[in-house]
PDB file of N, CA and C in Angstrom:
ATOM      1  N   MET A  14      20.756  -5.374   6.434  1.00 73.00           N
ATOM      2  CA  MET A  14      20.109  -5.835   4.989  1.00 73.00           C
ATOM      3  C   MET A  14      21.253  -5.880   3.928  1.00 73.00           C
ATOM      4  N   ASN A  15      20.903  -6.694   2.672  1.00 89.00           N
ATOM      5  CA  ASN A  15      21.683  -6.645   1.851  1.00 89.00           C
ATOM      6  C   ASN A  15      21.289  -5.928   0.990  1.00 89.00           C
ATOM      7  N   ILE A  16      21.434  -5.397   0.006  1.00 93.00           N
ATOM      8  CA  ILE A  16      22.068  -4.115  -1.024  1.00 93.00           C
ATOM      9  C   ILE A  16      20.110  -4.676  -1.515  1.00 93.00           C
ATOM     10  N   ALA A  17      20.634  -6.027  -2.218  1.00 93.00           N
ATOM     11  CA  ALA A  17      19.856  -6.642  -3.762  1.00 93.00           C
ATOM     12  C   ALA A  17      18.577  -7.582  -2.511  1.00 93.00           C
ATOM     13  N   GLN A  18      18.298  -7.106  -1.394  1.00 94.00           N
ATOM     14  CA  GLN A  18      17.627  -7.274  -0.928  1.00 94.00           C
ATOM     15  C   GLN A  18      16.351  -6.119  -0.891  1.00 94.00           C
ATOM     16  N   PHE A  19      16.957  -5.081  -0.028  1.00 93.00           N
ATOM     17  CA  PHE A  19      16.512  -3.993   0.103  1.00 93.00           C
ATOM     18  C   PHE A  19      15.537  -3.421  -1.768  1.00 93.00           C
ATOM     19  N   ILE A  20      16.934  -3.360  -2.899  1.00 94.00           N
ATOM     20  CA  ILE A  20      16.068  -3.426  -4.012  1.00 94.00           C
ATOM     21  C   ILE A  20      15.202  -3.624  -4.176  1.00 94.00           C
ATOM     22  N   ILE A  21      15.138  -5.135  -4.008  1.00 96.00           N
ATOM     23  CA  ILE A  21      13.686  -6.068  -4.370  1.00 96.00           C
ATOM     24  C   ILE A  21      13.062  -5.570  -3.696  1.00 96.00           C
ATOM     25  N   SER A  22      12.586  -5.640  -1.955  1.00 95.00           N
ATOM     26  CA  SER A  22      11.583  -4.757  -1.462  1.00 95.00           C
ATOM     27  C   SER A  22      11.115  -3.658  -1.852  1.00 95.00           C
ATOM     28  N   ILE A  23      11.455  -3.018  -2.452  1.00 95.00           N
ATOM     29  CA  ILE A  23      10.859  -1.594  -2.773  1.00 95.00           C
ATOM     30  C   ILE A  23       9.848  -1.715  -3.171  1.00 95.00           C
ATOM     31  N   PRO A  24       9.687  -3.144  -5.323  1.00 96.00           N
ATOM     32  CA  PRO A  24       8.980  -2.871  -5.991  1.00 96.00           C
ATOM     33  C   PRO A  24       7.399  -3.656  -5.374  1.00 96.00           C
ATOM     34  N   LEU A  25       8.882  -4.716  -4.795  1.00 96.00           N
ATOM     35  CA  LEU A  25       7.367  -6.211  -3.625  1.00 96.00           C
ATOM     36  C   LEU A  25       6.358  -5.564  -2.569  1.00 96.00           C
ATOM     37  N   PHE A  26       7.059  -4.846  -2.212  1.00 94.00           N
ATOM     38  CA  PHE A  26       5.832  -3.897  -1.626  1.00 94.00           C
ATOM     39  C   PHE A  26       4.976  -2.919  -2.337  1.00 94.00           C
ATOM     40  N   MET A  27       5.840  -2.540  -2.939  1.00 95.00           N
ATOM     41  CA  MET A  27       4.218  -2.210  -3.878  1.00 95.00           C
ATOM     42  C   MET A  27       3.649  -1.947  -4.191  1.00 95.00           C
ATOM     43  N   VAL A  28       4.154  -3.061  -5.046  1.00 96.00           N
ATOM     44  CA  VAL A  28       2.365  -3.830  -5.398  1.00 96.00           C
ATOM     45  C   VAL A  28       2.007  -4.684  -5.228  1.00 96.00           C
ATOM     46  N   LEU A  29       2.608  -5.653  -3.875  1.00 94.00           N
ATOM     47  CA  LEU A  29       1.596  -6.529  -2.658  1.00 94.00           C
ATOM     48  C   LEU A  29       0.486  -5.672  -1.993  1.00 94.00           C
ATOM     49  N   PHE A  30       0.516  -3.996  -1.746  1.00 89.00           N
ATOM     50  CA  PHE A  30      -0.474  -3.425  -0.953  1.00 89.00           C
ATOM     51  C   PHE A  30      -0.801  -3.008  -2.277  1.00 89.00           C
ATOM     52  N   PHE A  31      -0.448  -2.670  -3.802  1.00 94.00           N
ATOM     53  CA  PHE A  31      -1.613  -2.044  -4.819  1.00 94.00           C
ATOM     54  C   PHE A  31      -2.265  -2.939  -5.131  1.00 94.00           C
ATOM     55  N   GLY A  32      -1.922  -4.682  -5.010  1.00 93.00           N
ATOM     56  CA  GLY A  32      -2.956  -5.930  -5.079  1.00 93.00           C
ATOM     57  C   GLY A  32      -3.554  -6.108  -4.005  1.00 93.00           C
ATOM     58  N   ILE A  33      -3.312  -6.367  -2.828  1.00 88.00           N
ATOM     59  CA  ILE A  33      -3.950  -6.431  -1.519  1.00 88.00           C
ATOM     60  C   ILE A  33      -5.201  -4.967  -1.176  1.00 88.00           C
ATOM     61  N   GLY A  34      -5.087  -3.756  -1.968  1.00 86.00           N
ATOM     62  CA  GLY A  34      -5.922  -2.528  -2.146  1.00 86.00           C
ATOM     63  C   GLY A  34      -6.575  -2.519  -3.310  1.00 86.00           C
ATOM     64  N   PHE A  35      -6.382  -2.704  -4.142  1.00 88.00           N
ATOM     65  CA  PHE A  35      -7.212  -2.632  -5.641  1.00 88.00           C
ATOM     66  C   PHE A  35      -8.169  -4.073  -5.312  1.00 88.00           C
ATOM     67  N   ILE A  36      -8.298  -5.063  -4.459  1.00 87.00           N
ATOM     68  CA  ILE A  36      -9.138  -5.696  -3.976  1.00 87.00           C
ATOM     69  C   ILE A  36      -9.725  -5.803  -3.258  1.00 87.00           C
ATOM     70  N   LEU A  37      -9.777  -5.020  -2.316  1.00 83.00           N
ATOM     71  CA  LEU A  37     -10.387  -4.409  -1.154  1.00 83.00           C
ATOM     72  C   LEU A  37     -10.836  -3.764  -1.138  1.00 83.00           C
ATOM     73  N   ASN A  38     -10.548  -2.286  -2.264  1.00 82.00           N
ATOM     74  CA  ASN A  38     -11.624  -1.676  -2.972  1.00 82.00           C
ATOM     75  C   ASN A  38     -12.116  -2.567  -3.658  1.00 82.00           C
ATOM     76  N   MET A  39     -12.696  -3.866  -4.639  1.00 81.00           N
ATOM     77  CA  MET A  39     -13.184  -3.603  -5.940  1.00 81.00           C
ATOM     78  C   MET A  39     -14.341  -4.548  -5.080  1.00 81.00           C
ATOM     79  N   LEU A  40     -13.988  -5.738  -4.149  1.00 80.00           N
ATOM     80  CA  LEU A  40     -15.407  -6.004  -2.321  1.00 80.00           C
ATOM     81  C   LEU A  40     -15.514  -4.370  -1.530  1.00 80.00           C
ATOM     82  N   LEU A  41     -15.437  -4.298  -1.300  1.00 79.00           N
ATOM     83  CA  LEU A  41     -15.935  -3.534  -0.146  1.00 79.00           C
ATOM     84  C   LEU A  41     -16.272  -1.830  -0.450  1.00 79.00           C
ATOM     85  N   LYS A  42     -15.805  -1.558  -1.605  1.00 75.00           N
ATOM     86  CA  LYS A  42     -17.040  -0.468  -2.913  1.00 75.00           C
ATOM     87  C   LYS A  42     -16.311   0.589  -1.713  1.00 75.00           C
ATOM     88  N   THR A  43     -15.431   0.894  -1.251  1.00 72.00           N
ATOM     89  CA  THR A  43     -14.430   2.086  -0.675  1.00 72.00           C
ATOM     90  C   THR A  43     -13.406   2.220  -1.463  1.00 72.00           C
ATOM     91  N   THR A  44     -12.883   3.608  -1.326  1.00 68.00           N
ATOM     92  CA  THR A  44     -12.515   4.212  -2.119  1.00 68.00           C
ATOM     93  C   THR A  44     -10.599   4.176  -1.903  1.00 68.00           C
ATOM     94  N   TRP A  45     -10.791   4.384  -0.307  1.00 72.00           N
ATOM     95  CA  TRP A  45      -9.704   5.772   0.458  1.00 72.00           C
ATOM     96  C   TRP A  45      -9.177   4.379   1.811  1.00 72.00           C
ATOM     97  N   LEU A  46     -10.282   3.189   1.468  1.00 72.00           N
ATOM     98  CA  LEU A  46     -10.124   2.664   3.106  1.00 72.00           C
ATOM     99  C   LEU A  46      -8.290   1.966   2.998  1.00 72.00           C
ATOM    100  N   PRO A  47      -7.659   0.936   1.759  1.00 70.00           N
ATOM    101  CA  PRO A  47      -6.683   0.477   1.630  1.00 70.00           C
ATOM    102  C   PRO A  47      -4.870   1.781   1.704  1.00 70.00           C
ATOM    103  N   SER A  48      -6.314   2.959   1.889  1.00 69.00           N
ATOM    104  CA  SER A  48      -4.281   3.945   1.426  1.00 69.00           C
ATOM    105  C   SER A  48      -4.248   4.202   2.983  1.00 69.00           C
ATOM    106  N   VAL A  49      -5.758   4.185   4.111  1.00 75.00           N
ATOM    107  CA  VAL A  49      -5.863   4.052   5.255  1.00 75.00           C
ATOM    108  C   VAL A  49      -4.837   2.984   6.001  1.00 75.00           C
ATOM    109  N   LEU A  50      -5.427   1.832   5.458  1.00 74.00           N
ATOM    110  CA  LEU A  50      -4.608   0.671   6.718  1.00 74.00           C
ATOM    111  C   LEU A  50      -3.239   1.047   5.921  1.00 74.00           C
ATOM    112  N   SER A  51      -3.154   1.253   4.707  1.00 72.00           N
ATOM    113  CA  SER A  51      -1.334   0.978   4.702  1.00 72.00           C
ATOM    114  C   SER A  51      -0.960   2.388   5.525  1.00 72.00           C
ATOM    115  N   GLY A  52      -1.062   3.386   6.024  1.00 72.00           N
ATOM    116  CA  GLY A  52      -0.760   4.099   6.717  1.00 72.00           C
ATOM    117  C   GLY A  52      -1.184   3.416   8.442  1.00 72.00           C
ATOM    118  N   GLY A  53      -2.213   2.483   8.432  1.00 77.00           N
ATOM    119  CA  GLY A  53      -2.078   2.334   9.511  1.00 77.00           C
ATOM    120  C   GLY A  53      -1.219   1.228  10.203  1.00 77.00           C
ATOM    121  N   VAL A  54      -1.384   0.089   9.330  1.00 76.00           N
ATOM    122  CA  VAL A  54       0.325  -0.286   9.491  1.00 76.00           C
ATOM    123  C   VAL A  54       1.486  -0.004   9.557  1.00 76.00           C
ATOM    124  N   PHE A  55       1.212   0.755   8.362  1.00 72.00           N
ATOM    125  CA  PHE A  55       3.402   1.618   9.243  1.00 72.00           C
ATOM    126  C   PHE A  55       2.962   2.748  11.139  1.00 72.00           C
ATOM    127  N   LEU A  56       1.341   2.939  11.218  1.00 77.00           N
ATOM    128  CA  LEU A  56       1.949   3.447  12.780  1.00 77.00           C
ATOM    129  C   LEU A  56       2.935   2.406  13.298  1.00 77.00           C
ATOM    130  N   ILE A  57       1.825   1.218  12.903  1.00 82.00           N
ATOM    131  CA  ILE A  57       1.609  -0.249  14.159  1.00 82.00           C
ATOM    132  C   ILE A  57       2.627  -0.321  14.194  1.00 82.00           C
ATOM    133  N   ALA A  58       3.820  -0.648  13.200  1.00 76.00           N
ATOM    134  CA  ALA A  58       5.048  -1.426  12.796  1.00 76.00           C
ATOM    135  C   ALA A  58       6.528  -0.133  13.680  1.00 76.00           C
ATOM    136  N   TRP A  59       5.714   0.579  13.838  1.00 76.00           N
ATOM    137  CA  TRP A  59       6.098   1.847  14.772  1.00 76.00           C
ATOM    138  C   TRP A  59       7.027   1.765  16.472  1.00 76.00           C
ATOM    139  N   VAL A  60       6.202   1.282  16.029  1.00 78.00           N
ATOM    140  CA  VAL A  60       5.305   1.820  17.503  1.00 78.00           C
ATOM    141  C   VAL A  60       5.417   0.162  18.556  1.00 78.00           C
ATOM    142  N   ALA A  61       5.077  -1.403  17.647  1.00 81.00           N
ATOM    143  CA  ALA A  61       5.622  -2.183  17.977  1.00 81.00           C
ATOM    144  C   ALA A  61       7.095  -2.277  18.160  1.00 81.00           C
ATOM    145  N   THR A  62       7.774  -2.124  17.510  1.00 77.00           N
ATOM    146  CA  THR A  62       8.686  -2.101  17.413  1.00 77.00           C
ATOM    147  C   THR A  62      10.486  -0.980  17.803  1.00 77.00           C
ATOM    148  N   GLY A  63       9.706   0.000  18.816  1.00 76.00           N
ATOM    149  CA  GLY A  63       9.998   0.660  18.885  1.00 76.00           C
ATOM    150  C   GLY A  63      11.030   1.879  18.135  1.00 76.00           C
ATOM    151  N   GLY A  64      10.485   2.317  16.943  1.00 74.00           N
ATOM    152  CA  GLY A  64      11.575   2.702  16.259  1.00 74.00           C
ATOM    153  C   GLY A  64      11.649   1.184  14.682  1.00 74.00           C
ATOM    154  N   LEU A  65      12.661   2.604  13.568  1.00 76.00           N
ATOM    155  CA  LEU A  65      12.541   2.050  12.372  1.00 76.00           C
ATOM    156  C   LEU A  65      13.569   2.528  12.581  1.00 76.00           C
ATOM    157  N   LYS A  66      14.124   1.537  11.076  1.00 84.00           N
ATOM    158  CA  LYS A  66      15.496   2.478  11.006  1.00 84.00           C
ATOM    159  C   LYS A  66      14.901   2.808   9.599  1.00 84.00           C
ATOM    160  N   TRP A  67      16.445   2.571   8.904  1.00 86.00           N
ATOM    161  CA  TRP A  67      15.401   4.070   7.407  1.00 86.00           C
ATOM    162  C   TRP A  67      15.072   2.911   6.342  1.00 86.00           C
ATOM    163  N   VAL A  68      16.638   1.909   6.095  1.00 90.00           N
ATOM    164  CA  VAL A  68      15.861   0.640   5.397  1.00 90.00           C
ATOM    165  C   VAL A  68      13.850   0.253   5.124  1.00 90.00           C
ATOM    166  N   ASP A  69      13.578   0.182   6.616  1.00 86.00           N
ATOM    167  CA  ASP A  69      12.085   0.219   7.088  1.00 86.00           C
ATOM    168  C   ASP A  69      11.355   1.597   6.621  1.00 86.00           C
ATOM    169  N   ILE A  70      11.761   2.485   7.464  1.00 84.00           N
ATOM    170  CA  ILE A  70      10.779   2.811   6.292  1.00 84.00           C
ATOM    171  C   ILE A  70      10.762   2.857   4.760  1.00 84.00           C
ATOM    172  N   VAL A  71      11.736   3.054   4.655  1.00 90.00           N
ATOM    173  CA  VAL A  71      11.661   2.821   2.944  1.00 90.00           C
ATOM    174  C   VAL A  71       9.912   1.937   1.821  1.00 90.00           C
ATOM    175  N   ILE A  72      11.021   0.751   2.733  1.00 90.00           N
ATOM    176  CA  ILE A  72      10.265   0.358   2.558  1.00 90.00           C
ATOM    177  C   ILE A  72       8.571   0.129   1.989  1.00 90.00           C
ATOM    178  N   LEU A  73       8.629  -0.043   3.870  1.00 85.00           N
ATOM    179  CA  LEU A  73       7.053   0.808   4.480  1.00 85.00           C
ATOM    180  C   LEU A  73       6.534   1.692   3.189  1.00 85.00           C
ATOM    181  N   LEU A  74       6.931   2.829   3.300  1.00 87.00           N
ATOM    182  CA  LEU A  74       6.462   4.026   2.815  1.00 87.00           C
ATOM    183  C   LEU A  74       6.367   3.574   1.053  1.00 87.00           C
ATOM    184  N   SER A  75       6.737   2.573   1.397  1.00 93.00           N
ATOM    185  CA  SER A  75       6.188   2.118  -0.885  1.00 93.00           C
ATOM    186  C   SER A  75       5.742   1.104  -0.443  1.00 93.00           C
ATOM    187  N   GLY A  76       5.428   0.403   0.677  1.00 89.00           N
ATOM    188  CA  GLY A  76       3.634   0.167   0.456  1.00 89.00           C
ATOM    189  C   GLY A  76       2.614   0.949   1.039  1.00 89.00           C
ATOM    190  N   VAL A  77       3.183   2.154   0.588  1.00 86.00           N
ATOM    191  CA  VAL A  77       1.798   3.111   1.584  1.00 86.00           C
ATOM    192  C   VAL A  77       1.836   3.686  -0.142  1.00 86.00           C
ATOM    193  N   LEU A  78       2.805   3.942  -0.965  1.00 91.00           N
ATOM    194  CA  LEU A  78       2.663   3.900  -1.645  1.00 91.00           C
ATOM    195  C   LEU A  78       1.913   3.303  -2.864  1.00 91.00           C
ATOM    196  N   GLY A  79       2.205   1.988  -2.176  1.00 92.00           N
ATOM    197  CA  GLY A  79       0.659   1.061  -3.188  1.00 92.00           C
ATOM    198  C   GLY A  79      -0.025   1.296  -2.961  1.00 92.00           C
ATOM    199  N   GLY A  80      -0.249   1.413  -1.785  1.00 86.00           N
ATOM    200  CA  GLY A  80      -2.385   1.419  -0.970  1.00 86.00           C
ATOM    201  C   GLY A  80      -2.756   2.869  -2.813  1.00 86.00           C
ATOM    202  N   VAL A  81      -1.952   3.776  -2.061  1.00 86.00           N
ATOM    203  CA  VAL A  81      -2.198   5.099  -2.729  1.00 86.00           C
ATOM    204  C   VAL A  81      -2.978   4.670  -3.886  1.00 86.00           C
ATOM    205  N   LEU A  82      -1.680   4.508  -4.815  1.00 91.00           N
ATOM    206  CA  LEU A  82      -2.104   3.761  -6.016  1.00 91.00           C
ATOM    207  C   LEU A  82      -3.800   3.259  -5.981  1.00 91.00           C
ATOM    208  N   SER A  83      -3.643   1.862  -5.446  1.00 89.00           N
ATOM    209  CA  SER A  83      -5.007   1.029  -5.573  1.00 89.00           C
ATOM    210  C   SER A  83      -5.918   2.402  -5.684  1.00 89.00           C
ATOM    211  N   SER A  84      -6.041   3.302  -5.072  1.00 85.00           N
ATOM    212  CA  SER A  84      -7.237   3.776  -4.309  1.00 85.00           C
ATOM    213  C   SER A  84      -7.004   4.751  -5.690  1.00 85.00           C
ATOM    214  N   VAL A  85      -6.499   5.475  -6.380  1.00 89.00           N
ATOM    215  CA  VAL A  85      -5.851   6.700  -7.349  1.00 89.00           C
ATOM    216  C   VAL A  85      -7.161   5.770  -8.194  1.00 89.00           C
ATOM    217  N   ALA A  86      -6.506   4.516  -8.756  1.00 90.00           N
ATOM    218  CA  ALA A  86      -7.024   3.253 -10.348  1.00 90.00           C
ATOM    219  C   ALA A  86      -8.079   2.739  -9.575  1.00 90.00           C
ATOM    220  N   ILE A  87      -8.599   2.547  -8.681  1.00 87.00           N
ATOM    221  CA  ILE A  87     -10.499   2.385  -8.303  1.00 87.00           C
ATOM    222  C   ILE A  87     -10.495   4.232  -8.625  1.00 87.00           C
ATOM    223  N   ARG A  88     -10.334   4.747  -8.446  1.00 87.00           N
ATOM    224  CA  ARG A  88     -11.643   5.732  -8.150  1.00 87.00           C
ATOM    225  C   ARG A  88     -11.610   6.318  -9.624  1.00 87.00           C
ATOM    226  N   GLU A  89     -10.178   6.080 -10.875  1.00 90.00           N
ATOM    227  CA  GLU A  89      -9.586   6.737 -12.105  1.00 90.00           C
ATOM    228  C   GLU A  89     -11.652   5.589 -13.294  1.00 90.00           C
ATOM    229  N   LEU A  90     -11.697   4.553 -12.343  1.00 89.00           N
ATOM    230  CA  LEU A  90     -12.283   4.132 -14.023  1.00 89.00           C
ATOM    231  C   LEU A  90     -13.337   3.754 -13.441  1.00 89.00           C
ATOM    232  N   ARG A  91     -14.035   4.555 -11.631  1.00 86.00           N
ATOM    233  CA  ARG A  91     -15.170   4.281 -11.282  1.00 86.00           C
ATOM    234  C   ARG A  91     -15.273   5.366 -12.388  1.00 86.00           C
ATOM    235  N   ARG A  92     -14.413   5.666 -12.458  1.00 90.00           N
ATOM    236  CA  ARG A  92     -15.473   7.626 -12.192  1.00 90.00           C
ATOM    237  C   ARG A  92     -15.299   8.097 -14.247  1.00 90.00           C
ATOM    238  N   HIS A  93     -14.274   6.586 -15.272  1.00 91.00           N
ATOM    239  CA  HIS A  93     -14.610   6.299 -16.563  1.00 91.00           C
ATOM    240  C   HIS A  93     -15.725   5.726 -16.311  1.00 91.00           C
ATOM    241  N   GLY A  94     -17.017   4.784 -15.938  1.00 88.00           N
ATOM    242  CA  GLY A  94     -18.232   4.038 -16.046  1.00 88.00           C
ATOM    243  C   GLY A  94     -17.518   2.648 -15.396  1.00 88.00           C
ATOM    244  N   TYR A  95     -16.527   2.206 -15.533  1.00 86.00           N
ATOM    245  CA  TYR A  95     -16.638   0.960 -14.822  1.00 86.00           C
ATOM    246  C   TYR A  95     -16.862   0.796 -13.768  1.00 86.00           C
ATOM    247  N   ARG A  96     -17.260  -0.898 -12.953  1.00 78.00           N
ATOM    248  CA  ARG A  96     -18.497  -0.483 -11.754  1.00 78.00           C
ATOM    249  C   ARG A  96     -17.221  -1.946 -11.430  1.00 78.00           C
ATOM    250  N   MET A  97     -16.638  -1.962 -10.616  1.00 70.00           N
ATOM    251  CA  MET A  97     -16.515  -3.356 -10.072  1.00 70.00           C
ATOM    252  C   MET A  97     -17.430  -4.307  -9.049  1.00 70.00           C
ATOM    253  N   PHE A  98     -17.421  -5.335  -9.042  1.00 62.00           N
ATOM    254  CA  PHE A  98     -19.094  -5.951  -9.317  1.00 62.00           C
ATOM    255  C   PHE A  98     -19.671  -5.399  -8.139  1.00 62.00           C
TER     256      PHE A  98
END
C-alpha cells in the first residue's frame, strides 16, 4: 500500500463509519449498535483473511473509532433534547 493511500484511508474510514453509524442510530434508535457492528467487522475481517497487517489494523481501528464517535454524538444530541425522527 502506498503511503498516500494509507494517509487518505484513515480519515476516509473514520468519516465513512461515522456517517453510517449516525444514520443507523437515527433510524434504529439504538445508541451503541454501530460501535458493536464496527467491532464485528474488525473481527470478521481478521478471521476471513487469516490475520491482518498493521496497516489494515490501523485503518480498521479508525473505522471503529468513527463508529464509537457516532454513538457518542447521538447520545449527546439526545441528552441535549434533540430527537432523531
